[in-house]
Amino acid sequence: MRISAADHALVAIDFTYPLPDAQTLARMRAENAPCALERADGLFPENSYYRAGRKGCAEGMSARSFVSRRLRETAARLAPEYGLLLFDAYRSRETQADLFQMVLDDVRAAHPDWDAAAVERQARLFAAHPDDTARFAVLPHNSGGAVDLAICRMDTGEICDFGTAFDAAEPASRTDFFEAPHDPALGFSSERWLTVRHNRRVLFNLMKQAGFSNYAEEWWHYDLGDCLWGQALGVDWIYPSMEAEPERPA
């Protein structure tokens, strides 16, 4: 199945990223206003956490305007019947805290024999702790520079096969997991293994071409201008929190 105008599936996943030029950096800084993510131009905003009733979620999705533009440009390089389904983009600190607790509970339920420290270590691979200032200068999604997404059919919103569900806290969620030789013991047919590899390569290389970096533990998570992007490229991050500071009493 051809889901991209170019055959990005031939390029293996490589977590090295080209540095943006001065003009791109200037545009990233200039186009920094919050921007609504609408269903148009190949984007399919699902707003998964709002639909699931998670705390602190707004009804509409948003991101930095530069991020929004790059998403539309990426969607335009897919075959006409495909688009980008957006699970999540900007995220409040309240939502982040709620999601971290959700992942913590999921890991604890999946590994009842693990101690609390092991459960938390695993949870932190798949959800940022809202107070982890040692790792995150600004929470990636809170900055408006991070987005969780997949390729989907635009007529139905059906997601292409990426091997795991969105937010699955398991080893197969690692972006390059299917770059390894097929292992039947893992429960995937050889045909499906290659399909998932194909789809992940297409998404990864399209997003990389648009200037995004990927969080390697999650095939769905991409960054542009936030602190994870800065770490991946070895450059200064650009976007602070997009969440208004609460008013402080006099």
Coordinates of N, CA and C in Angstrom, one line a residue:
M1 N 0.8 -1.2 0.0 CA 0.0 0.0 0.0 C 0.9 1.2 0.0
R2 N 0.7 2.1 -0.9 CA 1.5 3.3 -1.0 C 0.8 4.5 -0.3
I3 N 1.4 4.9 0.8 CA 0.8 6.0 1.6 C 1.5 7.3 1.5
S4 N 2.6 7.3 0.7 CA 3.4 8.5 0.6 C 3.7 8.8 -0.9
A5 N 3.8 10.1 -1.2 CA 4.1 10.4 -2.6 C 5.5 10.0 -3.0
A6 N 6.4 9.9 -2.0 CA 7.8 9.4 -2.2 C 7.9 8.1 -1.4
D7 N 8.9 7.3 -1.8 CA 9.0 6.0 -1.1 C 9.9 6.1 0.1
H8 N 9.4 6.8 1.1 CA 10.1 6.9 2.4 C 10.3 5.6 3.1
A9 N 9.5 4.6 2.8 CA 9.7 3.3 3.4 C 11.0 2.6 3.1
L10 N 11.7 3.0 2.1 CA 13.0 2.4 1.8 C 14.1 2.8 2.7
V11 N 13.9 3.9 3.5 CA 14.9 4.5 4.3 C 14.7 4.0 5.8
A12 N 15.7 3.3 6.3 CA 15.6 2.8 7.7 C 15.5 3.9 8.7
I13 N 14.9 3.7 9.8 CA 14.8 4.7 10.9 C 16.2 5.1 11.4
D14 N 16.5 6.3 11.4 CA 17.8 6.8 11.8 C 17.6 8.1 12.7
F15 N 18.0 8.0 14.0 CA 17.7 9.0 14.9 C 18.8 10.1 14.9
T16 N 19.4 10.4 13.8 CA 20.3 11.5 13.6 C 19.5 12.5 12.8
Y17 N 19.6 13.8 13.1 CA 18.8 14.8 12.5 C 19.6 16.0 11.9
P18 N 19.3 16.5 10.8 CA 20.0 17.6 10.2 C 19.7 18.9 11.0
L19 N 20.6 19.8 11.1 CA 20.4 21.0 11.8 C 19.6 22.0 11.0
P20 N 18.6 22.7 11.6 CA 17.8 23.7 10.8 C 18.7 24.9 10.4
D21 N 18.4 25.5 9.3 CA 19.2 26.7 8.9 C 18.7 27.9 9.6
A22 N 19.4 29.0 9.5 CA 19.1 30.2 10.2 C 17.7 30.7 9.9
Q23 N 17.3 30.6 8.6 CA 16.0 31.1 8.2 C 14.9 30.3 8.9
T24 N 15.1 29.0 8.9 CA 14.1 28.2 9.6 C 14.0 28.5 11.1
L25 N 15.1 28.7 11.7 CA 15.1 29.0 13.1 C 14.3 30.3 13.4
A26 N 14.6 31.3 12.5 CA 13.9 32.6 12.6 C 12.4 32.5 12.5
R27 N 12.0 31.6 11.5 CA 10.6 31.4 11.3 C 9.9 30.7 12.5
M28 N 10.7 29.8 13.1 CA 10.1 29.0 14.2 C 9.9 30.0 15.4
R29 N 10.8 31.0 15.6 CA 10.7 31.9 16.6 C 9.6 32.9 16.3
A30 N 9.4 33.3 15.1 CA 8.4 34.3 14.7 C 7.0 33.7 14.7
E31 N 6.9 32.5 14.2 CA 5.6 31.8 14.1 C 5.3 31.0 15.4
N32 N 5.2 31.7 16.5 CA 5.1 31.0 17.8 C 3.8 31.1 18.5
A33 N 2.8 31.8 17.8 CA 1.5 32.0 18.5 C 0.8 30.7 18.6
P34 N -0.1 30.5 19.6 CA -0.9 29.3 19.6 C -1.8 29.3 18.4
C35 N -2.1 28.1 17.9 CA -2.8 28.0 16.6 C -3.7 26.8 16.8
A36 N -5.0 26.9 16.4 CA -6.0 25.8 16.5 C -5.6 24.8 15.4
L37 N -5.8 23.6 15.7 CA -5.6 22.5 14.8 C -6.9 22.0 14.3
E38 N -7.3 22.4 13.0 CA -8.6 22.1 12.5 C -8.5 20.9 11.5
R39 N -9.7 20.3 11.3 CA -9.8 19.2 10.3 C -9.8 19.8 8.9
A40 N -8.6 19.9 8.4 CA -8.5 20.5 7.0 C -7.0 20.2 6.6
D41 N -6.8 20.3 5.3 CA -5.4 20.2 4.7 C -4.8 18.9 5.1
G42 N -5.5 17.8 5.2 CA -5.0 16.5 5.5 C -4.8 16.2 7.0
L43 N -5.3 17.1 7.9 CA -5.2 16.8 9.3 C -6.5 16.3 9.8
F44 N -6.5 15.4 10.7 CA -7.7 14.8 11.3 C -7.5 14.8 12.8
P45 N -7.8 16.0 13.5 CA -7.6 16.1 14.9 C -8.6 15.2 15.7
E46 N -8.1 14.2 16.4 CA -9.0 13.3 17.1 C -9.1 13.8 18.6
N47 N -8.1 14.5 19.1 CA -8.1 14.9 20.5 C -8.5 13.8 21.5
S48 N -7.6 12.8 21.5 CA -7.9 11.5 22.2 C -8.2 11.7 23.7
Y49 N -7.4 12.6 24.3 CA -7.6 12.7 25.8 C -8.9 13.5 26.2
Y50 N -9.2 14.4 25.4 CA -10.5 15.1 25.6 C -11.7 14.1 25.4
R51 N -11.6 13.3 24.4 CA -12.7 12.3 24.1 C -12.7 11.3 25.2
A52 N -11.6 11.0 25.8 CA -11.5 10.0 26.9 C -11.9 10.6 28.3
G53 N -12.1 11.9 28.3 CA -12.5 12.6 29.6 C -11.4 12.8 30.5
R54 N -10.1 12.9 30.0 CA -9.0 13.2 30.9 C -9.1 14.6 31.5
K55 N -8.5 14.8 32.6 CA -8.6 16.1 33.3 C -7.8 17.1 32.5
G56 N -8.3 18.4 32.6 CA -7.6 19.5 32.0 C -7.6 19.7 30.5
C57 N -8.3 18.9 29.8 CA -8.3 18.9 28.3 C -9.3 19.9 27.8
A58 N -8.9 20.7 26.8 CA -9.8 21.6 26.1 C -10.5 20.8 25.0
E59 N -11.6 21.4 24.5 CA -12.4 20.7 23.5 C -11.6 20.8 22.1
G60 N -10.9 21.9 21.9 CA -10.2 22.0 20.7 C -8.7 21.7 20.9
M61 N -8.0 21.3 19.8 CA -6.6 21.1 19.8 C -5.8 22.3 19.4
S62 N -4.6 22.4 19.9 CA -3.8 23.6 19.5 C -2.3 23.2 19.5
A63 N -1.5 24.0 18.9 CA 0.0 23.8 18.8 C 0.5 25.2 18.4
R64 N 1.8 25.3 18.4 CA 2.5 26.5 17.8 C 2.1 26.6 16.4
S65 N 2.0 27.9 15.9 CA 1.6 28.0 14.5 C 2.6 27.4 13.5
F66 N 3.9 27.5 13.8 CA 4.9 26.9 12.9 C 4.7 25.4 12.9
V67 N 4.5 24.8 14.0 CA 4.2 23.3 14.1 C 3.0 23.0 13.3
S68 N 1.9 23.7 13.4 CA 0.7 23.5 12.6 C 1.0 23.5 11.1
R69 N 1.8 24.5 10.7 CA 2.1 24.7 9.2 C 2.9 23.5 8.8
R70 N 3.9 23.0 9.5 CA 4.7 21.9 9.1 C 3.9 20.6 9.1
L71 N 2.9 20.5 10.0 CA 2.0 19.3 9.9 C 1.2 19.3 8.6
R72 N 0.7 20.4 8.2 CA -0.1 20.5 7.0 C 0.8 20.2 5.8
E73 N 2.0 20.7 5.8 CA 3.0 20.4 4.7 C 3.3 18.9 4.6
T74 N 3.4 18.3 5.8 CA 3.7 16.8 5.8 C 2.5 16.1 5.3
A75 N 1.3 16.4 5.7 CA 0.1 15.7 5.3 C 0.0 15.8 3.7
A76 N 0.4 16.9 3.2 CA 0.3 17.1 1.7 C 1.3 16.2 0.9
R77 N 2.2 15.6 1.6 CA 3.2 14.7 0.9 C 2.7 13.2 1.0
L78 N 1.6 13.0 1.7 CA 1.0 11.7 1.7 C 0.1 11.5 0.4
A79 N -0.2 10.2 0.1 CA -1.1 10.0 -1.0 C -2.5 10.6 -0.7
P80 N -3.2 11.0 -1.7 CA -4.4 11.9 -1.5 C -5.4 11.3 -0.5
E81 N -5.6 10.0 -0.4 CA -6.6 9.4 0.5 C -6.1 9.3 1.9
Y82 N -4.9 9.7 2.2 CA -4.3 9.6 3.6 C -4.1 10.9 4.2
G83 N -4.1 10.9 5.5 CA -3.8 12.2 6.2 C -3.1 11.8 7.5
L84 N -3.0 12.8 8.4 CA -2.4 12.7 9.7 C -3.5 12.8 10.8
L85 N -3.7 11.7 11.5 CA -4.6 11.7 12.7 C -3.8 12.2 13.9
L86 N -4.3 13.2 14.5 CA -3.6 13.9 15.6 C -4.3 13.4 16.9
F87 N -3.5 12.6 17.7 CA -4.0 12.2 19.0 C -4.0 13.3 20.0
D88 N -2.9 14.0 20.0 CA -2.7 15.0 21.0 C -1.6 16.0 20.6
A89 N -1.7 17.3 21.0 CA -0.7 18.2 20.7 C -0.4 19.0 22.0
Y90 N -0.8 20.3 22.1 CA -0.7 21.0 23.3 C -1.4 20.3 24.5
R91 N -0.7 20.3 25.6 CA -1.3 19.6 26.8 C -1.1 20.4 28.1
S92 N -2.1 20.6 28.9 CA -2.0 21.4 30.1 C -1.2 20.5 31.1
R93 N -0.7 21.2 32.1 CA 0.0 20.5 33.2 C -0.9 19.6 34.0
E94 N -2.2 20.0 34.1 CA -3.2 19.2 34.8 C -3.4 17.9 34.0
T95 N -3.5 18.0 32.7 CA -3.6 16.8 31.9 C -2.4 15.9 32.0
Q96 N -1.2 16.5 32.0 CA 0.0 15.7 32.1 C 0.1 14.9 33.4
A97 N -0.3 15.5 34.5 CA -0.3 14.8 35.7 C -1.3 13.7 35.7
D98 N -2.5 13.9 35.1 CA -3.5 12.9 35.0 C -3.0 11.7 34.1
L99 N -2.3 12.0 33.0 CA -1.8 11.0 32.1 C -0.7 10.2 32.8
F100 N 0.2 10.9 33.5 CA 1.3 10.1 34.2 C 0.7 9.1 35.2
Q101 N -0.4 9.5 35.9 CA -1.0 8.6 36.8 C -1.6 7.4 36.1
M102 N -2.2 7.7 34.9 CA -2.8 6.6 34.1 C -1.8 5.6 33.7
V103 N -0.7 6.1 33.2 CA 0.4 5.2 32.7 C 1.0 4.4 33.9
L104 N 1.2 5.1 35.0 CA 1.7 4.5 36.3 C 0.7 3.3 36.7
D105 N -0.6 3.6 36.6 CA -1.5 2.5 37.0 C -1.5 1.4 36.0
D106 N -1.4 1.7 34.7 CA -1.3 0.6 33.7 C -0.1 -0.2 33.8
V107 N 1.1 0.4 34.1 CA 2.3 -0.4 34.3 C 2.2 -1.3 35.5
R108 N 1.6 -0.7 36.6 CA 1.5 -1.5 37.9 C 0.6 -2.7 37.6
A109 N -0.5 -2.5 36.9 CA -1.4 -3.6 36.6 C -0.8 -4.7 35.7
A110 N 0.1 -4.2 34.8 CA 0.7 -5.2 33.9 C 1.8 -5.9 34.5
H111 N 2.4 -5.4 35.6 CA 3.6 -6.0 36.2 C 3.4 -6.0 37.8
P112 N 2.5 -6.8 38.2 CA 2.2 -6.8 39.7 C 3.3 -7.2 40.6
D113 N 4.3 -7.9 40.0 CA 5.5 -8.3 40.7 C 6.6 -7.3 40.8
W114 N 6.5 -6.2 40.1 CA 7.5 -5.1 40.2 C 7.3 -4.3 41.4
D115 N 8.5 -3.8 42.0 CA 8.4 -2.9 43.1 C 8.0 -1.5 42.6
A116 N 7.8 -0.5 43.5 CA 7.3 0.8 43.1 C 8.3 1.5 42.3
A117 N 9.6 1.4 42.6 CA 10.6 2.1 41.8 C 10.7 1.6 40.4
A118 N 10.6 0.3 40.2 CA 10.6 -0.3 38.8 C 9.4 0.2 38.0
V119 N 8.2 0.2 38.7 CA 7.0 0.7 38.0 C 7.1 2.1 37.6
E120 N 7.7 3.0 38.4 CA 7.8 4.4 38.1 C 8.9 4.6 37.0
R121 N 9.9 3.8 37.0 CA 10.9 4.0 35.9 C 10.3 3.6 34.6
Q122 N 9.5 2.6 34.5 CA 8.9 2.2 33.3 C 7.9 3.2 32.8
A123 N 7.1 3.7 33.8 CA 6.1 4.8 33.5 C 6.7 6.0 32.9
R124 N 7.9 6.4 33.4 CA 8.5 7.6 32.9 C 9.1 7.5 31.5
L125 N 9.2 6.2 31.0 CA 9.6 6.1 29.6 C 8.5 6.5 28.7
F126 N 7.2 6.4 29.2 CA 6.1 6.6 28.3 C 5.2 7.8 28.7
A127 N 5.6 8.5 29.8 CA 4.8 9.7 30.1 C 5.8 10.6 31.0
A128 N 5.9 11.8 30.6 CA 6.7 12.8 31.4 C 6.0 13.0 32.8
H129 N 6.8 12.9 33.8 CA 6.3 13.4 35.1 C 6.2 14.9 35.1
P130 N 5.1 15.4 35.6 CA 4.9 16.9 35.4 C 5.9 17.7 36.2
D131 N 6.6 17.1 37.2 CA 7.6 17.9 38.0 C 9.0 17.5 37.7
D132 N 9.2 16.8 36.5 CA 10.6 16.3 36.2 C 11.4 17.4 35.5
T133 N 11.8 18.4 36.3 CA 12.5 19.6 35.8 C 14.0 19.2 35.5
A134 N 14.5 18.1 36.0 CA 15.8 17.7 35.7 C 15.9 17.2 34.2
R135 N 14.8 16.6 33.7 CA 14.8 16.1 32.4 C 14.2 17.0 31.4
F136 N 13.2 17.8 31.8 CA 12.5 18.7 30.9 C 12.6 20.1 31.3
A137 N 13.2 21.0 30.5 CA 13.2 22.4 30.8 C 11.7 22.9 30.8
V138 N 11.0 22.5 29.8 CA 9.5 22.7 29.8 C 8.9 21.4 29.3
L139 N 7.8 21.0 29.9 CA 7.2 19.7 29.4 C 6.9 19.8 27.9
P140 N 7.3 18.8 27.1 CA 7.2 19.0 25.7 C 5.8 19.3 25.1
H141 N 4.8 18.6 25.6 CA 3.5 18.9 25.1 C 3.0 20.3 25.6
N142 N 3.4 20.6 26.8 CA 3.0 21.9 27.4 C 3.5 23.1 26.6
S143 N 4.6 22.9 25.9 CA 5.2 23.9 25.1 C 4.5 24.2 23.8
G144 N 3.6 23.3 23.3 CA 3.0 23.5 22.0 C 3.9 23.0 20.9
G145 N 5.0 22.4 21.2 CA 5.9 21.9 20.1 C 5.9 20.4 19.9
A146 N 5.1 19.7 20.8 CA 5.1 18.2 20.6 C 3.7 17.8 20.1
V147 N 3.7 16.7 19.3 CA 2.5 16.2 18.8 C 2.5 14.7 18.7
D148 N 1.4 14.0 19.1 CA 1.3 12.6 18.9 C 0.4 12.3 17.7
L149 N 0.8 11.5 16.8 CA 0.1 11.3 15.6 C 0.3 10.0 14.9
A150 N -0.5 9.7 13.9 CA -0.4 8.5 13.1 C -0.9 8.9 11.7
I151 N -0.6 8.0 10.7 CA -1.2 8.1 9.4 C -2.5 7.4 9.4
C152 N -3.5 8.0 8.8 CA -4.9 7.5 8.7 C -5.5 7.7 7.3
R153 N -6.6 7.0 7.1 CA -7.4 7.2 5.9 C -8.3 8.4 6.2
M154 N -8.3 9.4 5.3 CA -9.1 10.6 5.6 C -10.6 10.4 5.5
D155 N -11.1 9.4 4.8 CA -12.5 9.2 4.7 C -13.1 8.6 5.9
T156 N -12.3 7.8 6.6 CA -12.9 7.1 7.8 C -12.2 7.4 9.1
G157 N -10.9 7.9 9.0 CA -10.1 8.1 10.2 C -9.4 6.8 10.7
E158 N -9.6 5.8 9.9 CA -8.9 4.5 10.3 C -7.4 4.6 10.2
I159 N -6.8 4.2 11.3 CA -5.3 4.3 11.5 C -4.6 3.2 10.7
C160 N -3.6 3.5 10.0 CA -2.7 2.4 9.5 C -2.1 1.6 10.6
D161 N -1.6 0.4 10.2 CA -1.1 -0.5 11.3 C 0.3 0.0 11.7
F162 N 0.4 0.4 12.9 CA 1.7 0.8 13.5 C 2.2 -0.2 14.5
G163 N 1.5 -1.4 14.7 CA 2.0 -2.4 15.5 C 1.5 -2.4 16.9
T164 N 1.3 -1.2 17.5 CA 0.8 -1.1 18.8 C -0.3 0.0 18.8
A165 N -1.1 0.0 19.9 CA -2.0 1.1 20.1 C -1.2 2.4 20.5
F166 N -1.8 3.5 20.2 CA -1.3 4.8 20.8 C -1.3 4.7 22.3
D167 N -0.1 5.1 22.9 CA 0.1 5.2 24.3 C 0.3 3.8 24.9
A168 N 0.6 2.8 24.1 CA 0.9 1.4 24.7 C 2.2 1.5 25.3
A169 N 2.3 1.2 26.6 CA 3.5 1.2 27.4 C 4.2 -0.2 27.3
E170 N 4.8 -0.5 26.1 CA 5.4 -1.8 25.9 C 6.6 -1.6 25.0
P171 N 7.5 -2.6 25.0 CA 8.7 -2.5 24.2 C 8.4 -2.3 22.7
A172 N 7.3 -2.9 22.1 CA 7.1 -2.8 20.7 C 6.7 -1.3 20.3
S173 N 6.4 -0.5 21.3 CA 6.1 0.9 20.9 C 7.4 1.7 20.5
R174 N 8.6 1.2 20.8 CA 9.8 1.8 20.5 C 9.8 2.0 18.9
T175 N 10.1 3.2 18.5 CA 10.0 3.5 17.0 C 10.7 2.5 16.1
D176 N 11.9 2.1 16.5 CA 12.7 1.2 15.6 C 12.5 -0.2 15.9
F177 N 11.5 -0.6 16.7 CA 11.4 -2.0 17.2 C 11.3 -3.0 16.0
F178 N 10.6 -2.6 14.9 CA 10.4 -3.5 13.8 C 11.5 -3.4 12.7
E179 N 12.5 -2.6 13.0 CA 13.7 -2.6 12.2 C 14.5 -3.9 12.4
A180 N 14.3 -4.6 13.5 CA 15.0 -5.9 13.7 C 14.4 -6.9 12.8
P181 N 15.2 -8.0 12.6 CA 14.6 -9.1 11.8 C 13.4 -9.7 12.4
H182 N 12.5 -10.2 11.6 CA 11.2 -10.7 12.1 C 11.5 -11.9 13.1
D183 N 10.7 -11.8 14.2 CA 10.8 -12.8 15.3 C 9.4 -13.4 15.5
P184 N 9.1 -14.6 15.0 CA 7.7 -15.1 15.1 C 7.3 -15.3 16.6
A185 N 8.3 -15.4 17.5 CA 7.9 -15.6 18.9 C 7.2 -14.3 19.5
L186 N 7.3 -13.2 18.8 CA 6.7 -12.0 19.3 C 5.2 -11.8 18.9
G187 N 4.7 -12.8 18.1 CA 3.3 -12.8 17.8 C 2.9 -12.1 16.5
F188 N 3.8 -11.6 15.7 CA 3.5 -11.0 14.5 C 3.8 -11.9 13.3
S189 N 3.0 -11.9 12.3 CA 3.3 -12.7 11.1 C 4.4 -11.9 10.4
S190 N 5.1 -12.5 9.5 CA 6.2 -11.8 8.8 C 5.6 -10.7 7.9
E191 N 4.4 -11.0 7.3 CA 3.8 -10.0 6.5 C 3.4 -8.7 7.3
R192 N 2.8 -9.0 8.5 CA 2.4 -7.8 9.3 C 3.7 -7.1 9.8
W193 N 4.7 -7.8 10.2 CA 6.0 -7.2 10.6 C 6.5 -6.2 9.6
L194 N 6.5 -6.6 8.3 CA 7.0 -5.7 7.3 C 6.0 -4.6 7.0
T195 N 4.7 -4.8 7.2 CA 3.8 -3.7 7.0 C 4.0 -2.6 8.1
V196 N 4.2 -3.1 9.3 CA 4.4 -2.1 10.4 C 5.7 -1.4 10.2
R197 N 6.7 -2.1 9.8 CA 8.0 -1.4 9.5 C 7.9 -0.4 8.4
H198 N 7.2 -0.7 7.4 CA 6.9 0.2 6.3 C 6.2 1.5 6.8
N199 N 5.1 1.3 7.5 CA 4.3 2.4 8.0 C 5.1 3.3 8.9
R200 N 5.9 2.7 9.8 CA 6.7 3.5 10.7 C 7.8 4.3 10.0
R201 N 8.4 3.6 9.0 CA 9.4 4.3 8.2 C 8.8 5.5 7.5
V202 N 7.7 5.3 6.9 CA 7.0 6.4 6.2 C 6.8 7.6 7.1
L203 N 6.1 7.3 8.2 CA 5.8 8.4 9.2 C 7.1 9.1 9.7
F204 N 8.1 8.3 10.1 CA 9.3 8.8 10.7 C 10.0 9.7 9.7
N205 N 10.2 9.2 8.5 CA 11.0 10.0 7.5 C 10.3 11.2 7.0
L206 N 8.9 11.1 6.9 CA 8.2 12.3 6.5 C 8.3 13.4 7.6
M207 N 8.2 13.0 8.9 CA 8.3 14.0 9.9 C 9.7 14.5 10.1
K208 N 10.7 13.6 9.9 CA 12.1 14.1 10.0 C 12.4 15.1 8.9
Q209 N 11.9 14.8 7.7 CA 12.0 15.8 6.5 C 11.4 17.1 6.8
A210 N 10.4 17.1 7.7 CA 9.7 18.4 8.0 C 10.4 19.1 9.2
G211 N 11.5 18.5 9.7 CA 12.2 19.1 10.8 C 11.9 18.6 12.2
F212 N 11.0 17.7 12.3 CA 10.7 17.1 13.6 C 11.7 16.1 14.0
S213 N 11.9 15.9 15.3 CA 12.6 14.8 15.9 C 11.6 13.8 16.5
N214 N 12.0 12.6 16.8 CA 11.1 11.6 17.3 C 11.6 11.2 18.7
Y215 N 10.7 11.0 19.7 CA 11.0 10.4 20.9 C 11.1 8.9 20.7
A216 N 12.3 8.3 20.8 CA 12.5 6.9 20.3 C 11.7 5.8 21.0
E217 N 11.2 6.1 22.2 CA 10.4 5.1 22.9 C 8.9 5.0 22.4
E218 N 8.5 6.0 21.6 CA 7.1 6.1 21.2 C 7.1 6.4 19.7
W219 N 6.6 5.5 18.9 CA 6.5 5.7 17.4 C 5.6 6.9 17.1
W220 N 4.7 7.3 18.0 CA 3.7 8.3 17.7 C 4.1 9.8 18.1
H221 N 5.2 9.9 18.8 CA 5.6 11.2 19.4 C 6.7 11.9 18.7
Y222 N 6.3 13.2 18.2 CA 7.3 14.0 17.5 C 7.4 15.4 18.1
D223 N 8.6 16.0 18.0 CA 8.9 17.3 18.6 C 9.4 18.3 17.6
L224 N 9.1 19.5 17.8 CA 9.7 20.6 16.9 C 9.8 21.9 17.8
G225 N 11.0 22.3 18.1 CA 11.2 23.5 18.8 C 11.1 23.4 20.3
D226 N 10.8 22.2 20.9 CA 10.7 22.0 22.3 C 12.0 21.5 22.9
C227 N 12.0 21.2 24.2 CA 13.3 20.7 24.8 C 13.8 19.4 24.3
L228 N 12.8 18.4 24.0 CA 13.3 17.1 23.4 C 13.9 17.3 22.1
W229 N 13.3 18.2 21.2 CA 13.9 18.5 19.9 C 15.3 19.1 20.1
G230 N 15.4 20.0 21.0 CA 16.7 20.6 21.3 C 17.8 19.5 21.7
Q231 N 17.4 18.6 22.6 CA 18.3 17.5 23.0 C 18.6 16.6 21.8
A232 N 17.7 16.3 21.0 CA 17.9 15.4 19.8 C 18.9 16.0 18.8
L233 N 18.8 17.3 18.6 CA 19.6 18.0 17.6 C 20.8 18.6 18.2
G234 N 20.9 18.7 19.5 CA 22.0 19.4 20.1 C 22.0 20.9 20.0
V235 N 20.8 21.5 20.0 CA 20.7 22.9 19.8 C 19.8 23.4 21.0
D236 N 19.7 24.8 21.1 CA 18.9 25.4 22.1 C 17.4 25.2 21.7
W237 N 16.6 24.8 22.7 CA 15.2 24.7 22.5 C 14.6 26.1 22.4
I238 N 13.4 26.2 21.8 CA 12.8 27.5 21.4 C 11.5 27.8 22.2
Y239 N 10.6 26.9 22.4 CA 9.3 27.2 22.9 C 9.1 27.0 24.4
P240 N 8.8 28.0 25.1 CA 8.4 27.9 26.5 C 7.0 27.3 26.7
S241 N 6.5 27.3 27.9 CA 5.2 26.8 28.1 C 4.2 27.7 27.3
M242 N 3.1 27.0 26.8 CA 2.1 27.8 26.1 C 0.9 28.0 27.0
E243 N 1.1 27.5 28.3 CA 0.0 27.7 29.3 C 0.3 28.9 30.1
A244 N -0.8 29.7 30.2 CA -0.7 31.0 30.9 C -0.3 30.8 32.4
E245 N 0.6 31.6 32.9 CA 0.9 31.5 34.3 C -0.3 31.9 35.1
P246 N -0.6 31.2 36.2 CA -1.8 31.6 37.0 C -1.5 32.9 37.7
E247 N -2.5 33.7 37.9 CA -2.4 34.9 38.6 C -2.0 34.6 40.1
R248 N -1.0 35.4 40.6 CA -0.5 35.2 41.9 C -1.2 36.3 42.9
P249 N -1.5 35.9 44.1 CA -2.1 36.9 45.0 C -1.0 38.0 45.3
A250 N -1.5 39.2 45.5 CA -0.6 40.3 45.8 C 0.0 40.2 47.2

